[in-house]
Short mmCIF file of C-alpha atoms in Angstrom, two decimals:
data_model
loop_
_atom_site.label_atom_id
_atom_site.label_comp_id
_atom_site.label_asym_id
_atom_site.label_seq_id
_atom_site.Cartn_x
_atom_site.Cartn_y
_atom_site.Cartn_z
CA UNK M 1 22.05 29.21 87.05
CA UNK M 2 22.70 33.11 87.21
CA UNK M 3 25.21 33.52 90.07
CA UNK M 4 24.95 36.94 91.98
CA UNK M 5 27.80 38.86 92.58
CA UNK M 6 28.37 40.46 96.69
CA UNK M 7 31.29 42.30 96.89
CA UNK M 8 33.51 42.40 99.97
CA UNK M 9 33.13 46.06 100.81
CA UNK M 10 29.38 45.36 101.06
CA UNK M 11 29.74 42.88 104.18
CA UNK M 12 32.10 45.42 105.87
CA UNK M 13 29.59 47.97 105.22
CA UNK M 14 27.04 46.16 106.30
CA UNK M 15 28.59 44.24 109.68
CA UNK M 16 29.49 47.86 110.71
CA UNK M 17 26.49 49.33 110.02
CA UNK M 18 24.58 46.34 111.91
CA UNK M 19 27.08 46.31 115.17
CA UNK M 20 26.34 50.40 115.46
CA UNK M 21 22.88 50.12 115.28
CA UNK M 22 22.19 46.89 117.17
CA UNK M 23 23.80 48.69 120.56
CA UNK M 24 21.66 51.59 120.01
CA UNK M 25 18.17 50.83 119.13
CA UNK M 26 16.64 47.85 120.48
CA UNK M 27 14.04 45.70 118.06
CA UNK M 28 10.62 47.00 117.68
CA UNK M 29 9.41 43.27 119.18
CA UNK M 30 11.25 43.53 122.11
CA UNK M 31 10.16 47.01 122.88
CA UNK M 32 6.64 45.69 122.69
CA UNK M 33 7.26 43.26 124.92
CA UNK M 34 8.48 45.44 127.58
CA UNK M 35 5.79 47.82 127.22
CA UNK M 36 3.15 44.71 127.46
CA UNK M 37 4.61 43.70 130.78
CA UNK M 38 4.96 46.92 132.35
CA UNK M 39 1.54 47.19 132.14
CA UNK M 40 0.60 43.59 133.49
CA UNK M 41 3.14 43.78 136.21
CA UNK M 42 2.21 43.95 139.49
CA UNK M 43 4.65 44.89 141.42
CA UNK M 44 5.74 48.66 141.16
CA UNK M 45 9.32 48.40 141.78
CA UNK M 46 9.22 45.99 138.48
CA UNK M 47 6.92 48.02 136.60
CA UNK M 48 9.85 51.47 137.72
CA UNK M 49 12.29 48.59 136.47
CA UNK M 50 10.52 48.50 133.11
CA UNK M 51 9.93 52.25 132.55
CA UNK M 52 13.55 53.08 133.00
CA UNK M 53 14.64 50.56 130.83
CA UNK M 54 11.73 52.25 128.01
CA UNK M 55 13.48 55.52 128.71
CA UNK M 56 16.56 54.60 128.19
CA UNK M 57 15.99 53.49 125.39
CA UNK M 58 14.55 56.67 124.12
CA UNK M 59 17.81 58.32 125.20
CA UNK M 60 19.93 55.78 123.42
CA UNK M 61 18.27 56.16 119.94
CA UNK M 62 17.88 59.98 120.32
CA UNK M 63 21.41 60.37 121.49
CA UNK M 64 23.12 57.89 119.61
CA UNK M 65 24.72 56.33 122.23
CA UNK M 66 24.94 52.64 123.25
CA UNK M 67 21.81 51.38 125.32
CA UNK M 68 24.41 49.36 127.77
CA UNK M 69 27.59 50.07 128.63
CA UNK M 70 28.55 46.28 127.87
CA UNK M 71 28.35 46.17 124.16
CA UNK M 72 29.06 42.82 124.19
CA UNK M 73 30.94 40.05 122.06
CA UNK M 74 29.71 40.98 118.63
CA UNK M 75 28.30 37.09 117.29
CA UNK M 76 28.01 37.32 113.12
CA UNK M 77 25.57 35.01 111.45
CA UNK M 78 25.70 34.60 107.53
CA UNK M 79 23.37 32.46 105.81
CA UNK M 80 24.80 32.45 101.80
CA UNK M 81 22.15 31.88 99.36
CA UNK M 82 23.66 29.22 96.83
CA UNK M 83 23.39 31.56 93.75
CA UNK M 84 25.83 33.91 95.52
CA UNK M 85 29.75 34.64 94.94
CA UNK M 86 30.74 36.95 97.40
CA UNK M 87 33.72 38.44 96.28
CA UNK M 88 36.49 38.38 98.96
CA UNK M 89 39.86 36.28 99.56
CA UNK M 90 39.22 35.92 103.31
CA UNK M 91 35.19 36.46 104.41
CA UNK M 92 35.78 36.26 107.96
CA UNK M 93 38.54 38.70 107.64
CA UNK M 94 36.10 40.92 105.77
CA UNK M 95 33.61 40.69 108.62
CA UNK M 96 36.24 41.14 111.34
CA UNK M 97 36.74 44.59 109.57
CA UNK M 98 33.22 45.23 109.81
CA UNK M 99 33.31 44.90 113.67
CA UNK M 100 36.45 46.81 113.90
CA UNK M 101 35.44 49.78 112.35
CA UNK M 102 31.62 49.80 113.66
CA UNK M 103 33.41 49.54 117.38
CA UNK M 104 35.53 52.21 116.64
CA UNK M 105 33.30 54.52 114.39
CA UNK M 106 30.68 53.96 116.81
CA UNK M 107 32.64 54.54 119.67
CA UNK M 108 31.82 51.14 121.34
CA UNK M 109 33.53 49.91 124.46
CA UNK M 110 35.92 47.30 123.58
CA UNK M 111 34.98 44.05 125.34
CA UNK M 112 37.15 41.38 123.58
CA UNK M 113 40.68 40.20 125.62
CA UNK M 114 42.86 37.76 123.79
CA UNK M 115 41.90 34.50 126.02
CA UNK M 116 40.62 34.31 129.83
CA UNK M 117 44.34 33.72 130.69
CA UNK M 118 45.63 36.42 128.34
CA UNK M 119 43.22 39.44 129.63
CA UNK M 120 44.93 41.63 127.04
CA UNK M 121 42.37 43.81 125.42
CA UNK M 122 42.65 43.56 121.31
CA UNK M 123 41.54 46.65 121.14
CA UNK M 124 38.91 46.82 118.42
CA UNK M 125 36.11 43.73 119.89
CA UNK M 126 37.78 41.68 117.17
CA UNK M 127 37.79 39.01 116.81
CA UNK M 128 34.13 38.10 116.67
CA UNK M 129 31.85 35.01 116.88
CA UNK M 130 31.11 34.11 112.96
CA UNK M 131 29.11 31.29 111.88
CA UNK M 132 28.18 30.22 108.24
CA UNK M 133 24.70 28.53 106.80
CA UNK M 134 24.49 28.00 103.44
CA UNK M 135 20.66 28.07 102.19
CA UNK M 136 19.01 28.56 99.10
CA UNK M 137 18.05 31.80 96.79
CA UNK M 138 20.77 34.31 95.69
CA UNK M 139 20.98 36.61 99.09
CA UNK M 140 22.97 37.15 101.85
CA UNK M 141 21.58 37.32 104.96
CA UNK M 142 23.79 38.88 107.95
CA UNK M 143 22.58 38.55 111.54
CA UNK M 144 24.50 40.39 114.21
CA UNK M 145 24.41 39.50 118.24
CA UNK M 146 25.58 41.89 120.78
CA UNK M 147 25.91 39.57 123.71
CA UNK M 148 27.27 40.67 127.20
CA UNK M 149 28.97 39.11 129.38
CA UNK M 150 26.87 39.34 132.43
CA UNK M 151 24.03 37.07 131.01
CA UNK M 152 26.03 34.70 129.03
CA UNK M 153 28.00 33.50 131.99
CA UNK M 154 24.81 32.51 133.50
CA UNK M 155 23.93 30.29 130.67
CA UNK M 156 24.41 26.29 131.22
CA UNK M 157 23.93 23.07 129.33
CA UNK M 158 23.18 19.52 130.56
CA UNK M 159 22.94 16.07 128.90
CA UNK M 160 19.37 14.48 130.33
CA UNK M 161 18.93 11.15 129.78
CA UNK M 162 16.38 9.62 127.26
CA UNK M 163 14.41 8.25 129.98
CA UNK M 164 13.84 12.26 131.22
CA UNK M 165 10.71 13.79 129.65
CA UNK M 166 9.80 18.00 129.20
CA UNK M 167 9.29 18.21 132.96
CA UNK M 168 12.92 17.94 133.11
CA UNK M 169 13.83 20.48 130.48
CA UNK M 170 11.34 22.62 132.50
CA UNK M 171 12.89 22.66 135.57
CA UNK M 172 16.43 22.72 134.61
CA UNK M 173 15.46 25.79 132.87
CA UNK M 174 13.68 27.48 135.88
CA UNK M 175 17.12 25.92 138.13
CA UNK M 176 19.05 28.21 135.66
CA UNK M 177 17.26 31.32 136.02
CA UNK M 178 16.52 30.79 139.81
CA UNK M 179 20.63 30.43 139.67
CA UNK M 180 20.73 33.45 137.74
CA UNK M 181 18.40 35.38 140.02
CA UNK M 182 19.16 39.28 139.08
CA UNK M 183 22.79 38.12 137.74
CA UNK M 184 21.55 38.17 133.95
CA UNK M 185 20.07 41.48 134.63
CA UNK M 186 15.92 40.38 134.12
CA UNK M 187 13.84 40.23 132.33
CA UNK M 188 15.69 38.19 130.13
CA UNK M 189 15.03 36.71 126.98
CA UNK M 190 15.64 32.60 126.97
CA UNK M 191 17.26 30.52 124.33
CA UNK M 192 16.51 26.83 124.78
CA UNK M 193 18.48 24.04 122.42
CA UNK M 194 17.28 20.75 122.86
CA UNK M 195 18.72 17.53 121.03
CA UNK M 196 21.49 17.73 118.11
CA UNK M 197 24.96 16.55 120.24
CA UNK M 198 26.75 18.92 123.13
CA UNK M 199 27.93 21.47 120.86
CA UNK M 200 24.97 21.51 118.50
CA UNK M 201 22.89 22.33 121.53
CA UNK M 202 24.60 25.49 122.73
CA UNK M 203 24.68 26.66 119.45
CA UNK M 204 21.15 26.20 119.43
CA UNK M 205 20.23 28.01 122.20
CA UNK M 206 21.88 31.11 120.92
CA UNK M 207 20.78 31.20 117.28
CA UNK M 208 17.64 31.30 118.73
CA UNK M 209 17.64 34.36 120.48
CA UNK M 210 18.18 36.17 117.17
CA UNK M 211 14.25 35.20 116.72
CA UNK M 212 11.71 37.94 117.12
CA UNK M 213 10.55 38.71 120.63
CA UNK M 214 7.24 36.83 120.35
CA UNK M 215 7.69 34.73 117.64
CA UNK M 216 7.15 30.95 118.59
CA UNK M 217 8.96 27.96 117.01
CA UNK M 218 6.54 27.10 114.06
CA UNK M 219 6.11 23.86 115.08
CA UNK M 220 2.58 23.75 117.62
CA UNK M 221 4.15 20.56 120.22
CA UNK M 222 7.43 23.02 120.87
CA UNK M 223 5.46 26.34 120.60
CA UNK M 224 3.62 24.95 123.13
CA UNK M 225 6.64 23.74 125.50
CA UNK M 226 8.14 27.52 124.99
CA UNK M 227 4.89 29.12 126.57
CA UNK M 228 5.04 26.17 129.58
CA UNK M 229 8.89 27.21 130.20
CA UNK M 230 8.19 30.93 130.28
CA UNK M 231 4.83 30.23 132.45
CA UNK M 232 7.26 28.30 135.29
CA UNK M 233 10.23 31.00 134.85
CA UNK M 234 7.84 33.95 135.58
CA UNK M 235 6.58 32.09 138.25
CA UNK M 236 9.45 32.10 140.32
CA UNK M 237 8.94 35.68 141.52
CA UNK M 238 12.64 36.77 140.73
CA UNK M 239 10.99 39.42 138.35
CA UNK M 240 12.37 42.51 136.64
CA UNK M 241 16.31 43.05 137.97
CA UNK M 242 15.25 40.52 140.95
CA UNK M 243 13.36 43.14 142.50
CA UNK M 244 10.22 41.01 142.82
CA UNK M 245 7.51 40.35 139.97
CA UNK M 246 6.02 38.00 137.37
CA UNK M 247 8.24 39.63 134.34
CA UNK M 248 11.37 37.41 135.44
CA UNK M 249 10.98 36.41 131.14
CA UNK M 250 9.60 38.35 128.12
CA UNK M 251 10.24 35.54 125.87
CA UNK M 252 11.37 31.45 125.41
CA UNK M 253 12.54 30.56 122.33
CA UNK M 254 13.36 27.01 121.37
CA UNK M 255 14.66 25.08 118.76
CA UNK M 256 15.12 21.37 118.53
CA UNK M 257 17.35 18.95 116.24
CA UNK M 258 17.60 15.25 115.53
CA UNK M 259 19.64 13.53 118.49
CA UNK M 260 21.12 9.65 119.58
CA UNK M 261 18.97 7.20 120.98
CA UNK M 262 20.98 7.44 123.77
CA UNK M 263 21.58 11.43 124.17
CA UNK M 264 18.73 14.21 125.23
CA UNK M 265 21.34 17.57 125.62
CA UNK M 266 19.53 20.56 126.79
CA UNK M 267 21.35 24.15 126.86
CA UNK M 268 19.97 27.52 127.79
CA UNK M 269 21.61 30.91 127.06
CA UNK M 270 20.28 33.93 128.60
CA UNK M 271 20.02 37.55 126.93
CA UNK M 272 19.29 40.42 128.89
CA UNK M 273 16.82 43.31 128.89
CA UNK M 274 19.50 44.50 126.54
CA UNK M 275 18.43 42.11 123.43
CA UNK M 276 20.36 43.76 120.88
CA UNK M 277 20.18 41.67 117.82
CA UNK M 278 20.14 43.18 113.99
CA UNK M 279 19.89 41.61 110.19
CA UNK M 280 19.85 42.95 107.30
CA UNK M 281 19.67 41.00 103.42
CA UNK M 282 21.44 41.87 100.56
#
């Protein structure tokens, strides 16, 4: 086997490049999205809603300047292919450096304090969120999630009971967003984790908002549950920054994983209309 060599100044490189970019320009998908509902929404102040948030984005890429003013907790994803030797003593160190200079380069607002009891700013949105996957092939893949604050505190999980069917994952969904009402700053994009164990679930929920606006779970039974979710969400009326509307969602998407006989956890983690999310393989 032929073992590929990553150096560590690559993944700084690269994790600063990615948190820059991901706070100015907004994925392609999403964009789509947002131009697709503005022009199926019916009510006007929604479809204002959605035109100012296209504009701003225009002024954000042109200007080079963050699309929100929260840029978030920055969450790191690395999937290592198994032919790959990256070449550092400390990889999350490496990547911490990678946020610290993209938030300072960039000149990001610094988000991070030290603990909820220790609101002591670290001063350089270190340290961030890193999780590892190790898959097959000899690249790197780096995901990077800019996630404010505003719509991840209005994310929840519950543990449903195996006797509970999708009906129930339905409506606690729509009982989150109806909680969130304008809170998560509509229209949001939904991450759904269902199964796994308590933990497994949340983290779930997030991964899954690093999927492409519009890109359903590949398998047809849960493809099918994301479209009934985001049917009942948009039917609540909250609609685009809970000024009224049927654009309340632009997207669900849901993954599921093995669980207990006994266990059926469902979590939900909300992203705003700022979906800022980046990758990039080396």
């Amino acid at each position: 086997m032929n073992i590929r060599t990553v150096d560590e100044e690559t993944i700084v490189s690269e994790v600063r490049r990615l948190c820059i970019e991901s706070n100015i320009t907004l994925p392609t998908s999403h964009l789509c999205a947002l131009r697709r509902a503005k022009a199926s929404e019916p009510s006007a102040l929604g479809r204002e809603v959605i035109e100012q948030l296209l504009e701003n984005s225009k002024i954000a890429e042109a200007a080079r300047v963050p699309f929100c003013q929260d840029t978030g907790t920055a969450v790191v994803y690395l999937d290592i292919g198994s032919e790959v030797h990256i070449e550092t003593q400390d990889l999350t160190a490496a990547i911490n450096e990678g946020v610290r200079r993209g938030y300072e380069e960039g000149f990001l607002r610094k988000c991070i304090d030290r603990g909820p009891l220790q609101r002591e700013n670290t001063g350089d949105n270190t340290p961030a969120i890193v999780y590892y996957n190790h898959v097959p092939g000899d690249k790197v893949k780096i995901t990077v999630l800019v996630k404010g604050g505003g719509c991840d505190n209005m994310s929840a999980l519950t543990m449903l009971t195996p006797a509970e069917d999708e009906k129930d994952v339905i409506q606690f969904v729509v009982d989150v967003i109806e909680k969130a009402g304008p809170s998560a700053s509509p229209p949001v994009t939904i991450g759904v984790g269902i199964g796994g164990t308590f933990e497994y679930a949340a983290y779930m929920s997030k991964r899954a908002l690093t999927r492409e606006t519009g890109e359903s779970n590949p398998e047809p039974y849960l493809a099918e549950l994301e479209q009934k979710i985001l049917d009942a969400v948009n039917s609540t009326g909250i609609g685009p920054a809970g000024y009224g509307g049927v654009t309340t969602a632009l997207a669900v998407n849901l993954e599921s994983w093995p669980t207990h006989d006994s266990s059926f956890p469902v979590a939900v983690n909300l992203d705003c209309h700022s979906h800022r999310h980046m990758n990039v393989e080396i």
